[in-house]
Amino acid sequence: MNTFFPWRPPLEENWAARVAELEAIAAGGEMPDYAATRSVANQQLGPRQQLRIERLGKRLGKIKGNGFTRIELGLLGNRTLSYLCDPLGAAGLARGLLVSAHEAPYDGVAGFAFSAKNCFERGLDAVLAVLDESTLQGERPLLDRAAEDEAVQEAERIASAIAEAARSKTGCPAIIATLPPCIQLTSADIATPGSIARFRLRVNMMLGDGAAEGRWLMWDQAALASRIGIERWFDPIAYHSAKVPFNVELCPLAADNIASLLAAMTGKSARALVLDLDNTLWGGVIGDDGLAGIRIGQNSAEGEAFVAFQNFVLGLRKRGVVLAVCSKNTDAVAREPFRRHPDMLLKEEHIAVFQANWDDKATNIRAIAEKLGLGLESLAYVDDNPAERERVRRELPLVSTIEVGEDPSFFIDRVAGSGLFDHLPLNCDDLARANSYGGRAAVAEIRARVGNYEEYLKSLDMRMTISPFDEVGRPRIVQLINKSNQFNLTTRRYNEEDVRRMQGDPNFIGWQIRLDDKFAQHGTIGVVIVLKKGSEWEIDTWLQSCRVLERGVEQGLMNSLIEQAVSAGVVSIRGRYIPTERNAMVSDFYPRLGFDLAGTNGNGSVDFVCAISKYEPHPVSMNINLCV
């Protein structure tokens, strides 16, 4: 058993045979099944299995195929990072990523940050900078607070230069690693200006502030090292002999930690947590033990562990993770603790979908995904019962079933350690996401009851606001541009600097779209970018959140865009559909909205055009506030 990854399932008995099948397919130049490949990589691998998955990852990186999200990652540091490359490939497979890591020349930080040369000589999706303290350290005499301030400012200058170089040379964001804690001489080190421990703490706070401001992304190496223990994280022999910044044996774990961040960048993090009930949220079986017999709170160690787990789950919800219940129970019985038990922290209003019946868990999880409008890959599942976990893994391999064990004392550690809910710096829309998905589930129930679709849409009391790009909305706009895959006509990716440039360019229209209804504030649910070309406009980007499908959003938006075009004397609007492996749902977008086919291109993309004079406005059932 590999104790580095206790949240992963144990190695299957037929693991080697399954991997051999995948290797044979890859050897023939074909991409093996996505779910099967993720499954074999996401197990408690021993050293031999780890090497085999690393080789598989390298091989798959050379094969064209569907499913995995490809990431070209630059590694920048003033110590040896080559040990990370292959583990990153293996860790990526477990999270649906094909990561190709490229290491900059040794100690190439200054050259990359301050010279005109791009040492990577290629486009990248991200640059990970793992800096040694020696790169940042200025003169810091003990007790000299002013000198320490200057050293922190110098560290910020270097971080800013790396971030700017990443944007200008490779067109991607920089991910800057925090400094790991050091072995302290005394307990007074943090209170001593100029000490190493205090300097690292201040630099890490500076990096956190920069990440919150959107200047760079951050890999919290310090948090991982603290979790492992600094004596285990830092290998002084390897550091001095091979200039390795941390213990080589921990590279798979570090790579997995980095891969969870890359997954968050590419929209691969879990968005919903599906919870079993008996012995998962409380001790005992509600159907047999009754309300007075289940164990939660009550000053018992077991009961308090369940309360702590519920509090942790509520914390996830506050970060935008939608909660669902999947239980083999009579519905009314399963709801009783939520309604009547005084020690329950979770209440019914926290649960977006409550699926309690006697169907098998896999069937119910499929139903939950459908009600939430999420793909199975966006779901994580927690159940104390190993047999249920195993069945869900077999039936639904794309669902991330976390190996939480049976002792509730370890549930938090396993779920948090899995990295499945890793995320970038939060914004207000992220915080509102759980309510939005809950509202969507409520909408689905109304739709099932109301037979007339138009009446159903009117009953939602929808309000859509269209406003131009601005500084406040920019982080969410960039997030949507880089995460949306399905309802995305061109899947063009733009970073924050690109969006800032468009915002100030009169040749572009940049719209951010918000939607509210009587159930929830859905936040920013769409982005439209239009390039003005005289009497003809060209839709560069049109994407929407799948949380609000079939509401008439695109019809209302197109009506508004045509209104603007008429006011500007525009004759026609052109649009392009660029097919990808995940956006087939919008292949008929332009014909549905009244555009005519204009031609097809060699790369499979299709062009459409709409003559303004022939456009017929679409009926919509919402109030639209056009703030442009």
mmCIF file of C-alpha atoms in Angstrom, residues 78-361:
data_model
loop_
_atom_site.group_PDB
_atom_site.id
_atom_site.type_symbol
_atom_site.label_atom_id
_atom_site.label_comp_id
_atom_site.label_asym_id
_atom_site.label_seq_id
_atom_site.Cartn_x
_atom_site.Cartn_y
_atom_site.Cartn_z
ATOM 1 C CA ASN A 78 17.376 27.436 -9.359
ATOM 2 C CA ARG A 79 17.544 23.810 -8.241
ATOM 3 C CA THR A 80 17.060 20.487 -10.058
ATOM 4 C CA LEU A 81 13.434 19.884 -11.066
ATOM 5 C CA SER A 82 13.922 17.140 -13.661
ATOM 6 C CA TYR A 83 12.815 14.526 -11.112
ATOM 7 C CA LEU A 84 9.332 16.016 -11.293
ATOM 8 C CA CYS A 85 8.750 15.617 -15.046
ATOM 9 C CA ASP A 86 7.714 11.958 -15.256
ATOM 10 C CA PRO A 87 5.721 11.945 -11.977
ATOM 11 C CA LEU A 88 3.784 14.936 -13.304
ATOM 12 C CA GLY A 89 2.805 12.866 -16.337
ATOM 13 C CA ALA A 90 1.563 10.036 -14.110
ATOM 14 C CA ALA A 91 -0.261 12.372 -11.732
ATOM 15 C CA GLY A 92 -1.915 14.072 -14.669
ATOM 16 C CA LEU A 93 -3.375 10.791 -15.944
ATOM 17 C CA ALA A 94 -5.141 10.258 -12.607
ATOM 18 C CA ARG A 95 -6.844 13.646 -13.010
ATOM 19 C CA GLY A 96 -7.669 13.524 -16.716
ATOM 20 C CA LEU A 97 -4.636 15.506 -17.865
ATOM 21 C CA LEU A 98 -1.803 14.786 -20.263
ATOM 22 C CA VAL A 99 0.982 16.834 -18.708
ATOM 23 C CA SER A 100 4.195 17.374 -20.654
ATOM 24 C CA ALA A 101 6.758 19.057 -18.424
ATOM 25 C CA HIS A 102 9.728 20.989 -19.839
ATOM 26 C CA GLU A 103 12.531 21.996 -17.514
ATOM 27 C CA ALA A 104 14.367 25.274 -18.051
ATOM 28 C CA PRO A 105 18.164 25.199 -17.923
ATOM 29 C CA TYR A 106 19.534 24.838 -14.411
ATOM 30 C CA ASP A 107 19.382 28.065 -12.399
ATOM 31 C CA GLY A 108 17.675 29.819 -15.284
ATOM 32 C CA VAL A 109 15.398 32.019 -13.163
ATOM 33 C CA ALA A 110 17.183 35.309 -13.744
ATOM 34 C CA GLY A 111 17.599 34.631 -17.470
ATOM 35 C CA PHE A 112 13.920 33.897 -17.899
ATOM 36 C CA ALA A 113 12.725 36.793 -15.750
ATOM 37 C CA PHE A 114 15.020 39.567 -16.901
ATOM 38 C CA SER A 115 16.403 38.768 -20.364
ATOM 39 C CA ALA A 116 14.663 38.850 -23.734
ATOM 40 C CA LYS A 117 15.338 35.152 -24.366
ATOM 41 C CA ASN A 118 12.665 32.493 -23.873
ATOM 42 C CA CYS A 119 14.582 29.488 -22.564
ATOM 43 C CA PHE A 120 11.584 27.191 -23.133
ATOM 44 C CA GLU A 121 11.441 28.032 -26.859
ATOM 45 C CA ARG A 122 7.791 26.950 -27.092
ATOM 46 C CA GLY A 123 4.290 28.016 -26.142
ATOM 47 C CA LEU A 124 3.193 26.824 -22.712
ATOM 48 C CA ASP A 125 0.000 26.557 -20.696
ATOM 49 C CA ALA A 126 1.732 27.473 -17.434
ATOM 50 C CA VAL A 127 5.188 28.089 -15.968
ATOM 51 C CA LEU A 128 5.794 26.620 -12.516
ATOM 52 C CA ALA A 129 8.514 28.503 -10.638
ATOM 53 C CA VAL A 130 9.981 26.639 -7.664
ATOM 54 C CA LEU A 131 12.412 29.088 -6.153
ATOM 55 C CA ASP A 132 15.064 28.450 -3.557
ATOM 56 C CA GLU A 133 15.454 31.008 -0.808
ATOM 57 C CA SER A 134 18.873 31.891 -2.192
ATOM 58 C CA THR A 135 17.125 33.411 -5.245
ATOM 59 C CA LEU A 136 15.128 35.772 -3.079
ATOM 60 C CA GLN A 137 17.361 36.446 -0.132
ATOM 61 C CA GLY A 138 18.659 39.955 0.351
ATOM 62 C CA GLU A 139 20.889 41.101 3.198
ATOM 63 C CA ARG A 140 18.891 40.639 6.403
ATOM 64 C CA PRO A 141 20.805 41.343 9.617
ATOM 65 C CA LEU A 142 18.976 40.050 12.649
ATOM 66 C CA LEU A 143 16.591 42.565 14.259
ATOM 67 C CA ASP A 144 16.816 44.863 11.224
ATOM 68 C CA ARG A 145 13.157 45.218 10.275
ATOM 69 C CA ALA A 146 13.857 47.685 7.467
ATOM 70 C CA ALA A 147 16.300 45.281 5.817
ATOM 71 C CA GLU A 148 13.747 42.496 6.072
ATOM 72 C CA ASP A 149 11.113 44.721 4.438
ATOM 73 C CA GLU A 150 13.506 45.420 1.567
ATOM 74 C CA ALA A 151 14.227 41.702 1.133
ATOM 75 C CA VAL A 152 10.520 40.910 0.904
ATOM 76 C CA GLN A 153 10.073 43.719 -1.623
ATOM 77 C CA GLU A 154 12.942 42.288 -3.677
ATOM 78 C CA ALA A 155 11.249 38.880 -3.589
ATOM 79 C CA GLU A 156 8.055 40.494 -4.860
ATOM 80 C CA ARG A 157 9.977 42.185 -7.664
ATOM 81 C CA ILE A 158 11.373 38.821 -8.792
ATOM 82 C CA ALA A 159 7.961 37.140 -8.622
ATOM 83 C CA SER A 160 6.435 39.959 -10.672
ATOM 84 C CA ALA A 161 9.198 39.687 -13.255
ATOM 85 C CA ILE A 162 8.640 35.929 -13.606
ATOM 86 C CA ALA A 163 4.890 36.435 -14.012
ATOM 87 C CA GLU A 164 5.377 39.129 -16.636
ATOM 88 C CA ALA A 165 7.941 37.016 -18.510
ATOM 89 C CA ALA A 166 5.562 34.057 -18.514
ATOM 90 C CA ARG A 167 2.812 36.215 -20.009
ATOM 91 C CA SER A 168 4.970 37.951 -22.594
ATOM 92 C CA LYS A 169 7.208 35.052 -23.659
ATOM 93 C CA THR A 170 4.937 32.031 -23.462
ATOM 94 C CA GLY A 171 1.431 33.530 -23.282
ATOM 95 C CA CYS A 172 0.593 31.733 -20.059
ATOM 96 C CA PRO A 173 0.246 32.377 -16.330
ATOM 97 C CA ALA A 174 3.038 31.778 -13.841
ATOM 98 C CA ILE A 175 2.534 29.457 -10.892
ATOM 99 C CA ILE A 176 4.895 30.420 -8.105
ATOM 100 C CA ALA A 177 5.635 27.980 -5.308
ATOM 101 C CA THR A 178 5.646 29.109 -1.714
ATOM 102 C CA LEU A 179 8.820 28.524 0.294
ATOM 103 C CA PRO A 180 8.734 25.438 2.507
ATOM 104 C CA PRO A 181 9.135 25.962 6.248
ATOM 105 C CA CYS A 182 12.613 25.537 7.699
ATOM 106 C CA ILE A 183 13.869 23.757 10.773
ATOM 107 C CA GLN A 184 13.791 26.518 13.355
ATOM 108 C CA LEU A 185 16.511 27.219 15.861
ATOM 109 C CA THR A 186 14.124 28.485 18.541
ATOM 110 C CA SER A 187 10.467 29.205 19.140
ATOM 111 C CA ALA A 188 11.362 32.892 18.945
ATOM 112 C CA ASP A 189 12.353 32.739 15.245
ATOM 113 C CA ILE A 190 8.994 34.024 14.002
ATOM 114 C CA ALA A 191 9.327 37.001 16.351
ATOM 115 C CA THR A 192 12.888 37.762 15.225
ATOM 116 C CA PRO A 193 13.200 40.097 12.199
ATOM 117 C CA GLY A 194 15.811 38.770 9.810
ATOM 118 C CA SER A 195 15.409 35.105 10.768
ATOM 119 C CA ILE A 196 14.939 32.548 7.985
ATOM 120 C CA ALA A 197 11.647 31.272 9.381
ATOM 121 C CA ARG A 198 10.149 34.755 9.600
ATOM 122 C CA PHE A 199 11.366 35.722 6.119
ATOM 123 C CA ARG A 200 9.842 32.624 4.526
ATOM 124 C CA LEU A 201 6.549 33.294 6.285
ATOM 125 C CA ARG A 202 6.448 36.882 5.026
ATOM 126 C CA VAL A 203 7.384 35.881 1.475
ATOM 127 C CA ASN A 204 4.618 33.293 1.456
ATOM 128 C CA MET A 205 2.092 35.875 2.629
ATOM 129 C CA MET A 206 3.303 38.196 -0.136
ATOM 130 C CA LEU A 207 2.834 35.406 -2.699
ATOM 131 C CA GLY A 208 -0.654 34.736 -1.353
ATOM 132 C CA ASP A 209 -1.605 38.402 -1.681
ATOM 133 C CA GLY A 210 -0.271 38.448 -5.256
ATOM 134 C CA ALA A 211 -2.318 35.377 -6.133
ATOM 135 C CA ALA A 212 -5.450 36.948 -4.629
ATOM 136 C CA GLU A 213 -4.862 40.001 -6.823
ATOM 137 C CA GLY A 214 -4.547 37.815 -9.933
ATOM 138 C CA ARG A 215 -0.881 38.650 -10.545
ATOM 139 C CA TRP A 216 0.137 34.972 -10.561
ATOM 140 C CA LEU A 217 -1.113 31.573 -9.416
ATOM 141 C CA MET A 218 0.365 29.820 -6.420
ATOM 142 C CA TRP A 219 1.403 26.260 -5.609
ATOM 143 C CA ASP A 220 1.458 26.024 -1.816
ATOM 144 C CA GLN A 221 4.546 23.895 -1.417
ATOM 145 C CA ALA A 222 4.764 25.096 2.205
ATOM 146 C CA ALA A 223 1.372 23.575 3.056
ATOM 147 C CA LEU A 224 2.316 20.230 1.523
ATOM 148 C CA ALA A 225 5.702 20.186 3.290
ATOM 149 C CA SER A 226 3.994 20.974 6.591
ATOM 150 C CA ARG A 227 1.552 18.137 6.052
ATOM 151 C CA ILE A 228 4.360 15.692 5.349
ATOM 152 C CA GLY A 229 6.721 17.063 7.964
ATOM 153 C CA ILE A 230 9.739 19.187 7.149
ATOM 154 C CA GLU A 231 12.222 16.496 8.258
ATOM 155 C CA ARG A 232 10.694 14.158 5.685
ATOM 156 C CA TRP A 233 10.170 16.793 2.999
ATOM 157 C CA PHE A 234 13.726 18.100 2.961
ATOM 158 C CA ASP A 235 16.564 15.694 2.157
ATOM 159 C CA PRO A 236 19.836 17.484 3.033
ATOM 160 C CA ILE A 237 22.002 14.879 1.303
ATOM 161 C CA ALA A 238 20.117 15.115 -2.006
ATOM 162 C CA TYR A 239 19.973 18.892 -1.674
ATOM 163 C CA HIS A 240 23.718 19.278 -1.387
ATOM 164 C CA SER A 241 24.732 16.488 -3.768
ATOM 165 C CA ALA A 242 22.133 16.858 -6.536
ATOM 166 C CA LYS A 243 20.574 20.253 -5.767
ATOM 167 C CA VAL A 244 17.144 18.688 -5.380
ATOM 168 C CA PRO A 245 14.740 21.018 -3.497
ATOM 169 C CA PHE A 246 12.877 18.195 -1.756
ATOM 170 C CA ASN A 247 13.046 14.457 -1.130
ATOM 171 C CA VAL A 248 12.997 12.632 -4.481
ATOM 172 C CA GLU A 249 10.833 9.876 -2.993
ATOM 173 C CA LEU A 250 8.098 12.478 -2.517
ATOM 174 C CA CYS A 251 8.047 13.535 -6.186
ATOM 175 C CA PRO A 252 4.863 11.508 -6.944
ATOM 176 C CA LEU A 253 3.098 13.226 -4.064
ATOM 177 C CA ALA A 254 4.365 16.684 -5.040
ATOM 178 C CA ALA A 255 3.376 15.997 -8.646
ATOM 179 C CA ASP A 256 -0.122 14.977 -7.574
ATOM 180 C CA ASN A 257 -0.426 18.159 -5.517
ATOM 181 C CA ILE A 258 0.618 20.245 -8.524
ATOM 182 C CA ALA A 259 -1.690 18.248 -10.828
ATOM 183 C CA SER A 260 -4.667 19.087 -8.610
ATOM 184 C CA LEU A 261 -3.901 22.776 -9.202
ATOM 185 C CA LEU A 262 -3.592 22.181 -12.954
ATOM 186 C CA ALA A 263 -6.943 20.373 -12.812
ATOM 187 C CA ALA A 264 -8.471 23.420 -11.133
ATOM 188 C CA MET A 265 -7.030 25.645 -13.865
ATOM 189 C CA THR A 266 -8.633 23.542 -16.578
ATOM 190 C CA GLY A 267 -12.042 22.957 -15.008
ATOM 191 C CA LYS A 268 -11.279 19.377 -13.953
ATOM 192 C CA SER A 269 -11.884 19.836 -10.220
ATOM 193 C CA ALA A 270 -14.938 18.232 -8.650
ATOM 194 C CA ARG A 271 -17.935 20.543 -8.397
ATOM 195 C CA ALA A 272 -20.293 18.404 -6.365
ATOM 196 C CA LEU A 273 -19.910 16.185 -3.306
ATOM 197 C CA VAL A 274 -22.338 13.261 -3.116
ATOM 198 C CA LEU A 275 -22.787 11.925 0.421
ATOM 199 C CA ASP A 276 -24.031 8.665 1.823
ATOM 200 C CA LEU A 277 -25.866 9.046 5.163
ATOM 201 C CA ASP A 278 -25.692 6.109 7.624
ATOM 202 C CA ASN A 279 -22.201 5.910 9.176
ATOM 203 C CA THR A 280 -21.060 8.684 6.860
ATOM 204 C CA LEU A 281 -22.851 11.750 8.268
ATOM 205 C CA TRP A 282 -23.825 10.081 11.557
ATOM 206 C CA GLY A 283 -23.088 6.839 13.383
ATOM 207 C CA GLY A 284 -25.654 4.075 13.132
ATOM 208 C CA VAL A 285 -28.549 3.338 10.790
ATOM 209 C CA ILE A 286 -31.437 5.772 10.993
ATOM 210 C CA GLY A 287 -33.918 3.192 9.727
ATOM 211 C CA ASP A 288 -33.015 0.703 12.494
ATOM 212 C CA ASP A 289 -31.719 2.855 15.347
ATOM 213 C CA GLY A 290 -34.197 5.714 15.051
ATOM 214 C CA LEU A 291 -33.514 9.400 15.679
ATOM 215 C CA ALA A 292 -32.536 8.818 19.309
ATOM 216 C CA GLY A 293 -30.241 5.938 18.437
ATOM 217 C CA ILE A 294 -27.931 7.486 15.842
ATOM 218 C CA ARG A 295 -24.626 8.864 17.096
ATOM 219 C CA ILE A 296 -23.744 12.463 16.355
ATOM 220 C CA GLY A 297 -22.368 15.057 18.753
ATOM 221 C CA GLN A 298 -23.416 14.037 22.251
ATOM 222 C CA ASN A 299 -19.889 14.445 23.596
ATOM 223 C CA SER A 300 -18.731 11.090 22.250
ATOM 224 C CA ALA A 301 -15.529 10.832 20.229
ATOM 225 C CA GLU A 302 -17.329 9.163 17.324
ATOM 226 C CA GLY A 303 -20.273 11.583 17.418
ATOM 227 C CA GLU A 304 -17.991 14.611 17.496
ATOM 228 C CA ALA A 305 -16.005 13.260 14.557
ATOM 229 C CA PHE A 306 -19.217 13.194 12.507
ATOM 230 C CA VAL A 307 -19.990 16.781 13.578
ATOM 231 C CA ALA A 308 -16.494 17.844 12.532
ATOM 232 C CA PHE A 309 -16.974 16.185 9.151
ATOM 233 C CA GLN A 310 -20.322 17.924 8.664
ATOM 234 C CA ASN A 311 -18.682 21.231 9.496
ATOM 235 C CA PHE A 312 -15.976 20.496 6.925
ATOM 236 C CA VAL A 313 -18.634 19.663 4.318
ATOM 237 C CA LEU A 314 -20.390 22.952 5.049
ATOM 238 C CA GLY A 315 -17.053 24.675 4.493
ATOM 239 C CA LEU A 316 -16.850 23.109 1.044
ATOM 240 C CA ARG A 317 -20.351 24.362 0.300
ATOM 241 C CA LYS A 318 -19.309 27.890 1.270
ATOM 242 C CA ARG A 319 -16.605 27.606 -1.395
ATOM 243 C CA GLY A 320 -19.208 26.773 -4.041
ATOM 244 C CA VAL A 321 -19.230 22.965 -3.895
ATOM 245 C CA VAL A 322 -22.776 21.708 -4.384
ATOM 246 C CA LEU A 323 -23.944 18.977 -1.974
ATOM 247 C CA ALA A 324 -26.134 15.976 -2.742
ATOM 248 C CA VAL A 325 -27.358 12.976 -0.773
ATOM 249 C CA CYS A 326 -27.389 9.433 -2.137
ATOM 250 C CA SER A 327 -28.811 6.935 0.338
ATOM 251 C CA LYS A 328 -30.538 3.586 0.357
ATOM 252 C CA ASN A 329 -33.357 4.634 2.627
ATOM 253 C CA THR A 330 -36.998 5.607 2.718
ATOM 254 C CA ASP A 331 -37.022 9.292 1.830
ATOM 255 C CA ALA A 332 -38.959 10.503 4.882
ATOM 256 C CA VAL A 333 -36.803 8.448 7.239
ATOM 257 C CA ALA A 334 -33.572 9.700 5.667
ATOM 258 C CA ARG A 335 -34.662 13.324 6.036
ATOM 259 C CA GLU A 336 -35.616 13.015 9.699
ATOM 260 C CA PRO A 337 -32.137 13.745 11.189
ATOM 261 C CA PHE A 338 -31.788 16.834 8.958
ATOM 262 C CA ARG A 339 -35.109 18.133 10.265
ATOM 263 C CA ARG A 340 -35.156 17.085 13.904
ATOM 264 C CA HIS A 341 -31.770 16.105 15.310
ATOM 265 C CA PRO A 342 -30.383 19.020 17.357
ATOM 266 C CA ASP A 343 -26.723 18.177 16.662
ATOM 267 C CA MET A 344 -27.012 18.025 12.867
ATOM 268 C CA LEU A 345 -25.115 20.906 11.251
ATOM 269 C CA LEU A 346 -26.256 19.956 7.768
ATOM 270 C CA LYS A 347 -29.852 20.914 7.036
ATOM 271 C CA GLU A 348 -32.092 20.098 4.115
ATOM 272 C CA GLU A 349 -31.565 23.547 2.602
ATOM 273 C CA HIS A 350 -27.858 22.765 2.219
ATOM 274 C CA ILE A 351 -28.585 19.762 -0.007
ATOM 275 C CA ALA A 352 -29.248 20.521 -3.677
ATOM 276 C CA VAL A 353 -30.449 17.007 -4.556
ATOM 277 C CA PHE A 354 -31.755 14.545 -1.968
ATOM 278 C CA GLN A 355 -31.834 11.094 -3.556
ATOM 279 C CA ALA A 356 -33.032 8.570 -0.957
ATOM 280 C CA ASN A 357 -34.720 5.389 -2.179
ATOM 281 C CA TRP A 358 -33.967 1.701 -2.635
ATOM 282 C CA ASP A 359 -32.358 1.898 -6.052
ATOM 283 C CA ASP A 360 -28.650 1.066 -6.346
ATOM 284 C CA LYS A 361 -26.186 3.888 -5.667
#
